[in-house]
Amino acid sequence: MYVRVAILVGSLRADSFNMQLARTICERYRDRMEAEILDIGTLPHFDQDAEQDPPPAVADFKRRIREADGVIIVTPEYNWSVPGVLKNALDWASRVDKVFIGKPVMIAGATPGMLGTVRAQLHLREILSSPGLQARVLPPGGNEVLVSLAPQKFAGGRLVDEATLSFLDGVVDKFIAFIASP
Ligand SMILES: Cc1cc2nc3c(=O)[nH]c(=O)nc-3n(C[C@H](O)[C@H](O)[C@H](O)COP(=O)(O)O)c2cc1C
């Protein structure tokens, strides 16, 4: 099965490990998945007064989410939670046409720290369960892509650690099957 996936990256940093992980995902599974990294850094701050007729960048972002078969969120952990730039994008998506309802979502994250963004991922799962989002998130058991000690695992702008890549292969396989399943 060939799927179309939108990727959201929770870091705007030029050398972001999470962006490197997102690019690795785009390239590595090209035969089965067309993945597009959406630019959430240019979305304006969420404003409830603008939600009925949002700015063009927001309307475009929501359209791309609506048209995707699934979404992969690749994010760092900031202060034990998700970065504001990602929460902002999710807040826009959670209103009016609610483009995440029923949308298959996979979560991944990288950090130089030991805990692989686990706290952010737990928060993110809670956020994605909220009434405005109601995403269909790949269940956590065995599917948590927690890339710890990132400086040792990335080189040349890509994830290169073989054990992590092999684990990622398995999770992406399951995500593609999850998208296909009712
Ligand atoms: C505001 C801020 C808060 C952070 N909080 C955490 C944290 O709670 N847990 C963690 O593992 N790393 C934390 N870090 C370190 C990030 O994991 C690190 O900067 C990482 O490289 C960010 O991801 P990126 O490489 O994709 O930009 C924090 C960094 C910043 C800038």
GROMACS .gro file of N, CA, C and O in nm, residues 1-3 69 104 136 173-182:
model
   64
    1MET      N    1   0.084  -0.120   0.000
    1MET     CA    2   0.000   0.000   0.000
    1MET      C    3   0.087   0.125   0.000
    1MET      O    4   0.187   0.132   0.070
    2TYR      N    5   0.050   0.223  -0.082
    2TYR     CA    6   0.123   0.350  -0.090
    2TYR      C    7   0.040   0.457  -0.021
    2TYR      O    8  -0.078   0.474  -0.050
    3VAL      N    9   0.101   0.529   0.076
    3VAL     CA   10   0.023   0.628   0.152
    3VAL      C   11   0.085   0.767   0.139
    3VAL      O   12   0.205   0.781   0.113
   69ASP      N   13  -0.326   1.087   0.420
   69ASP     CA   14  -0.379   0.961   0.474
   69ASP      C   15  -0.342   0.948   0.622
   69ASP      O   16  -0.409   0.876   0.697
  104PRO      N   17  -0.508   0.901   1.129
  104PRO     CA   18  -0.400   0.820   1.185
  104PRO      C   19  -0.275   0.905   1.212
  104PRO      O   20  -0.233   0.983   1.125
  136ARG      N   21  -0.654   0.938   1.563
  136ARG     CA   22  -0.642   0.792   1.583
  136ARG      C   23  -0.492   0.763   1.593
  136ARG      O   24  -0.425   0.743   1.490
  173ASP      N   25   0.633   0.037   0.942
  173ASP     CA   26   0.554  -0.074   0.884
  173ASP      C   27   0.418  -0.082   0.951
  173ASP      O   28   0.314  -0.094   0.885
  174LYS      N   29   0.420  -0.076   1.085
  174LYS     CA   30   0.294  -0.088   1.159
  174LYS      C   31   0.204   0.033   1.134
  174LYS      O   32   0.082   0.021   1.127
  175PHE      N   33   0.265   0.151   1.117
  175PHE     CA   34   0.184   0.271   1.091
  175PHE      C   35   0.115   0.262   0.955
  175PHE      O   36  -0.003   0.296   0.942
  176ILE      N   37   0.186   0.213   0.856
  176ILE     CA   38   0.125   0.200   0.723
  176ILE      C   39   0.009   0.100   0.728
  176ILE      O   40  -0.099   0.124   0.673
  177ALA      N   41   0.029  -0.010   0.800
  177ALA     CA   42  -0.080  -0.109   0.816
  177ALA      C   43  -0.196  -0.048   0.895
  177ALA      O   44  -0.313  -0.072   0.865
  178PHE      N   45  -0.163   0.035   0.993
  178PHE     CA   46  -0.264   0.102   1.078
  178PHE      C   47  -0.349   0.197   0.994
  178PHE      O   48  -0.471   0.205   1.010
  179ILE      N   49  -0.284   0.268   0.901
  179ILE     CA   50  -0.358   0.358   0.812
  179ILE      C   51  -0.457   0.278   0.728
  179ILE      O   52  -0.571   0.318   0.708
  180ALA      N   53  -0.410   0.162   0.681
  180ALA     CA   54  -0.494   0.080   0.593
  180ALA      C   55  -0.608   0.012   0.667
  180ALA      O   56  -0.711  -0.020   0.608
  181SER      N   57  -0.591  -0.009   0.798
  181SER     CA   58  -0.693  -0.083   0.874
  181SER      C   59  -0.810   0.011   0.909
  181SER      O   60  -0.788   0.130   0.931
  182PRO      N   61  -0.932  -0.041   0.918
  182PRO     CA   62  -1.047   0.045   0.944
  182PRO      C   63  -1.045   0.102   1.087
  182PRO      O   64  -0.987   0.045   1.173
   0.00000   0.00000   0.00000
